[in-house]
mmCIF file of C-alpha atoms in Angstrom:
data_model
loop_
_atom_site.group_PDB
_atom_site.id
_atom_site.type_symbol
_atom_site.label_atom_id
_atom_site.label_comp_id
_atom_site.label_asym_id
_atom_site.label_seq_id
_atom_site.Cartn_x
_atom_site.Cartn_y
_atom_site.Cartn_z
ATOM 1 C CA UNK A 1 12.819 -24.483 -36.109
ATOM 2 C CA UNK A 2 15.761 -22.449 -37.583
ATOM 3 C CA UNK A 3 17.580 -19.259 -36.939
ATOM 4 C CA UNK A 4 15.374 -17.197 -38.483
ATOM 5 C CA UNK A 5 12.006 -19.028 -38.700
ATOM 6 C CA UNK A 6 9.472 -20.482 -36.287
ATOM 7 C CA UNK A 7 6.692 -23.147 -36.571
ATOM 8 C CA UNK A 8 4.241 -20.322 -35.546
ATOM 9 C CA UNK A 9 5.570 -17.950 -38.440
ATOM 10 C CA UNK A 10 5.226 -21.163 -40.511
ATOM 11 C CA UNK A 11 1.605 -22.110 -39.616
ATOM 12 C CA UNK A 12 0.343 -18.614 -39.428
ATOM 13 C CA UNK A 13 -3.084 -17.853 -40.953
ATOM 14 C CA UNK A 14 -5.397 -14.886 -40.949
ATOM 15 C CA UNK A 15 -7.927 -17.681 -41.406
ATOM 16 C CA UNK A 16 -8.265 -18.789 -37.360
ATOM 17 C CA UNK A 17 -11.573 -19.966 -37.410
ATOM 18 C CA UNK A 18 -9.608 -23.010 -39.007
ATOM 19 C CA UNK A 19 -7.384 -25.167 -37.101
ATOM 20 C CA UNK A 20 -4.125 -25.258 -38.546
ATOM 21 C CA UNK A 21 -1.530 -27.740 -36.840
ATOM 22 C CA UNK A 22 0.694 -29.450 -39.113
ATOM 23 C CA UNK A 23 1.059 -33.344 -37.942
ATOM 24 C CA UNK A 24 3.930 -34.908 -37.406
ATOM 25 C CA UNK A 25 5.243 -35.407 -41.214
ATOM 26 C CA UNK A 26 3.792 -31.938 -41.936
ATOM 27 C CA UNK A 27 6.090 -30.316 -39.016
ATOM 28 C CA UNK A 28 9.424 -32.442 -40.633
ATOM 29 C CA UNK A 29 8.612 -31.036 -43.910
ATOM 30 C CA UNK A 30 8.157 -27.497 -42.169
ATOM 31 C CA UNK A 31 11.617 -28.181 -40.555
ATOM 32 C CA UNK A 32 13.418 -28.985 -44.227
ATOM 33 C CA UNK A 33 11.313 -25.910 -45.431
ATOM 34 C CA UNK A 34 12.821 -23.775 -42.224
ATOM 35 C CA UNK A 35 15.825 -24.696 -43.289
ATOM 36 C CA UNK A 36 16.017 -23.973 -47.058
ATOM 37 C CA UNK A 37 14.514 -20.228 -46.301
ATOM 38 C CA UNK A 38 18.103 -19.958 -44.314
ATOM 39 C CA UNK A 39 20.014 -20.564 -47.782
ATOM 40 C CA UNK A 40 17.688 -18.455 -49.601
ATOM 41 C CA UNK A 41 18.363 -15.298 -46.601
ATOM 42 C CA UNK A 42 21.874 -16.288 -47.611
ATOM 43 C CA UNK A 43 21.630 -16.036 -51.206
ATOM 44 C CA UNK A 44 19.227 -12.370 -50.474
ATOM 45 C CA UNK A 45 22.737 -10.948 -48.091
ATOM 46 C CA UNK A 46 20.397 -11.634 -45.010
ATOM 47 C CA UNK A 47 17.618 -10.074 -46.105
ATOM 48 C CA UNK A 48 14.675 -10.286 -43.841
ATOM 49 C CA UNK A 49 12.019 -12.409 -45.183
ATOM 50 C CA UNK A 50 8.551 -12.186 -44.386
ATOM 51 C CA UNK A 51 6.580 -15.117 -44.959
ATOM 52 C CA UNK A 52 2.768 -14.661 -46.594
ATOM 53 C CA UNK A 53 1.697 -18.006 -45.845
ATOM 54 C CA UNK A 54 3.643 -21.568 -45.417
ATOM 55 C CA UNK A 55 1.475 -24.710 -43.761
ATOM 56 C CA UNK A 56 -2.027 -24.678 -44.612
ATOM 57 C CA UNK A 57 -4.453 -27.168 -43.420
ATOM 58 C CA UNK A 58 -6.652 -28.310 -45.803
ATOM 59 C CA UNK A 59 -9.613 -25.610 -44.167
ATOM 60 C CA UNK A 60 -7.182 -23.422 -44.548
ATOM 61 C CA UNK A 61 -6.161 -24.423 -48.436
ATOM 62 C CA UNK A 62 -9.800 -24.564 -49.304
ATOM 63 C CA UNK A 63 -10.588 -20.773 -47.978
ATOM 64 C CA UNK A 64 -8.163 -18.986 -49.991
ATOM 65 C CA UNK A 65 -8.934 -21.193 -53.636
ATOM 66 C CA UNK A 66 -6.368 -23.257 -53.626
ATOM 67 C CA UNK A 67 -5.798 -27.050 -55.094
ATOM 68 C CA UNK A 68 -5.642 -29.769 -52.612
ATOM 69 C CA UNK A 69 -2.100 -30.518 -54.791
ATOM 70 C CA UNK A 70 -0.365 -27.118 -53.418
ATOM 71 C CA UNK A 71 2.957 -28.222 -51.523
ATOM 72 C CA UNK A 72 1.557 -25.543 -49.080
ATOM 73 C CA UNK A 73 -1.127 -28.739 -47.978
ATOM 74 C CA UNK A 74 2.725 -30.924 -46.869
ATOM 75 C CA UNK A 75 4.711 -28.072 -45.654
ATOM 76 C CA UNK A 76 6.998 -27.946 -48.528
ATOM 77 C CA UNK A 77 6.169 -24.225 -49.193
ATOM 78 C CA UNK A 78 6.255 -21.090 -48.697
ATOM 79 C CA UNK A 79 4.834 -17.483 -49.864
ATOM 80 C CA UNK A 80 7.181 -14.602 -48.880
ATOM 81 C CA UNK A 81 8.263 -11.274 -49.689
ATOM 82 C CA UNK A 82 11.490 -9.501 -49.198
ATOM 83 C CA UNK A 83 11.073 -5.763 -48.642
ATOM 84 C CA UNK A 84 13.190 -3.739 -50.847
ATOM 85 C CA UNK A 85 13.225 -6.882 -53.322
ATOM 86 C CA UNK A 86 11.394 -6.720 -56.274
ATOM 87 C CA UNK A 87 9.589 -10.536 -56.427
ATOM 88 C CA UNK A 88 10.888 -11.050 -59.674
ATOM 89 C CA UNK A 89 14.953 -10.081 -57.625
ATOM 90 C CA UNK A 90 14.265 -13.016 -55.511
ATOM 91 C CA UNK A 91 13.576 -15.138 -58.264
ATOM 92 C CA UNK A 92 16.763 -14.486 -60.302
ATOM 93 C CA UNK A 93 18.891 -13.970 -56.820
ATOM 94 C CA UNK A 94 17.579 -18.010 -55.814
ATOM 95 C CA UNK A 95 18.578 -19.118 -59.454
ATOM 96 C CA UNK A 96 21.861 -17.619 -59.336
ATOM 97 C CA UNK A 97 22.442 -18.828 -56.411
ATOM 98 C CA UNK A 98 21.779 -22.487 -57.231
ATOM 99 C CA UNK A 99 19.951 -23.035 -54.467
ATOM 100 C CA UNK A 100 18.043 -26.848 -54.711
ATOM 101 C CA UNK A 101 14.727 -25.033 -55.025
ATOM 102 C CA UNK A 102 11.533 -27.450 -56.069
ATOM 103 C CA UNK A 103 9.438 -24.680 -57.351
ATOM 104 C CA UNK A 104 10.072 -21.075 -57.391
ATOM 105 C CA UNK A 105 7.180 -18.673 -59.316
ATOM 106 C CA UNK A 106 6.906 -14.640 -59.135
ATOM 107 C CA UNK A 107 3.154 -14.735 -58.471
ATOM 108 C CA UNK A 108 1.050 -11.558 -59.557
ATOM 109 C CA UNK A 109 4.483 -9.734 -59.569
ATOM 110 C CA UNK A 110 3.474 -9.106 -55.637
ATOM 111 C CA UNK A 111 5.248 -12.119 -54.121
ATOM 112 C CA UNK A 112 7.407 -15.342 -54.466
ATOM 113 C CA UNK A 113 6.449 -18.696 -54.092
ATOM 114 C CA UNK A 114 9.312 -21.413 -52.873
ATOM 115 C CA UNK A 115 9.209 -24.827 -51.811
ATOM 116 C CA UNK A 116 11.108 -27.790 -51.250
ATOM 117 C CA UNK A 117 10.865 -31.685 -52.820
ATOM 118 C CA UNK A 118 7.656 -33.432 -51.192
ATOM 119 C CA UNK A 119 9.758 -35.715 -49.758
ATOM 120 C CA UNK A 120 13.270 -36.099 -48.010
ATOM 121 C CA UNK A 121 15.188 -37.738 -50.826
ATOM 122 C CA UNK A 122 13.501 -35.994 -53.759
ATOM 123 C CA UNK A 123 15.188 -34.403 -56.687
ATOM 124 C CA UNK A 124 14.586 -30.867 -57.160
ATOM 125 C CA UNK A 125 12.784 -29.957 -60.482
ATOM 126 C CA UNK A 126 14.530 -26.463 -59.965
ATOM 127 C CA UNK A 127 11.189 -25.348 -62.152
ATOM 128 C CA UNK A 128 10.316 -21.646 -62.344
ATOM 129 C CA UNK A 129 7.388 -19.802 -63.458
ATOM 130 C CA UNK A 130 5.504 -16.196 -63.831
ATOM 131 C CA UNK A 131 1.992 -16.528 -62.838
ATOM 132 C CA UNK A 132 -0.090 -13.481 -63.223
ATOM 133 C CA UNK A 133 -3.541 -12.861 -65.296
ATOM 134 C CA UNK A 134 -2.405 -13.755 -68.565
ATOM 135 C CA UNK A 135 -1.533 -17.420 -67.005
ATOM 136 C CA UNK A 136 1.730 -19.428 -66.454
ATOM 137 C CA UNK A 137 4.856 -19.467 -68.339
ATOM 138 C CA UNK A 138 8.270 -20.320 -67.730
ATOM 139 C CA UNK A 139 10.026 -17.407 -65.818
ATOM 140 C CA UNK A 140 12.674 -16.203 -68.242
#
């Protein structure tokens, strides 16, 4: 897909029992995803960036609790980590940088969510968010 990121990092799951191939509007979102985790290596001085989970089919979604609303269900996101980056680093590093980021949230302080617009021509709502126990709140 990119540089740095492949449609099998992209679609990887620990859940395999589940088929999880993204169609053909799935994979184009994957590619705009691919390339948006470029800028963000940029904006972390080419950090590496591992990515938790990305594409997830809707088996997939519905093992690990999640709504069938999650960009993850399109392609338009991503769960990563950065080592030596604190999640709530990447979050302040991406705002800095003024990247066109969708959604960005330090979840449970243990990783950061990203995505993209759900489509080609959206506008970025550039929202960010803290999720942890106590609930969601704007990311300050």
């Amino acid at each position: 897909m990119t540089p740095h990121f492949t449609l099998a990092e992209l679609t990887a799951t620990s859940h395999r029992q589940f088929d999880n191939t993204p169609n053909e509007a799935e994979t184009a979102n994957l590619q705009r995803l691919a390339e948006f985790l470029e800028q963000v290596k940029t904006a972390l001085d080419g950090k590496p960036i591992m990515v938790n989970s990305a594409f997830r089919s809707k088996q997939v979604n519905d093992s690990v609790g999640s709504k069938d609303t999650s960009q993850h269900r399109i392609g338009c996101a991503a769960d990563l980590r950065v080592p030596g980056m604190t999640p709530d680093a990447v979050v302040r590093a991406v705002i800095d940088a003024g990247l066109p980021f969708d959604q960005i949230i330090r979840e449970f302080d243990a990783w950061t969510h990203i995505s993209v617009t759900n489509t080609p021509d959206g506008t970025p709502r550039r929202q960010a968010l803290i999720i942890d126990k106590a609930g969601a709140r704007p990311f300050a």
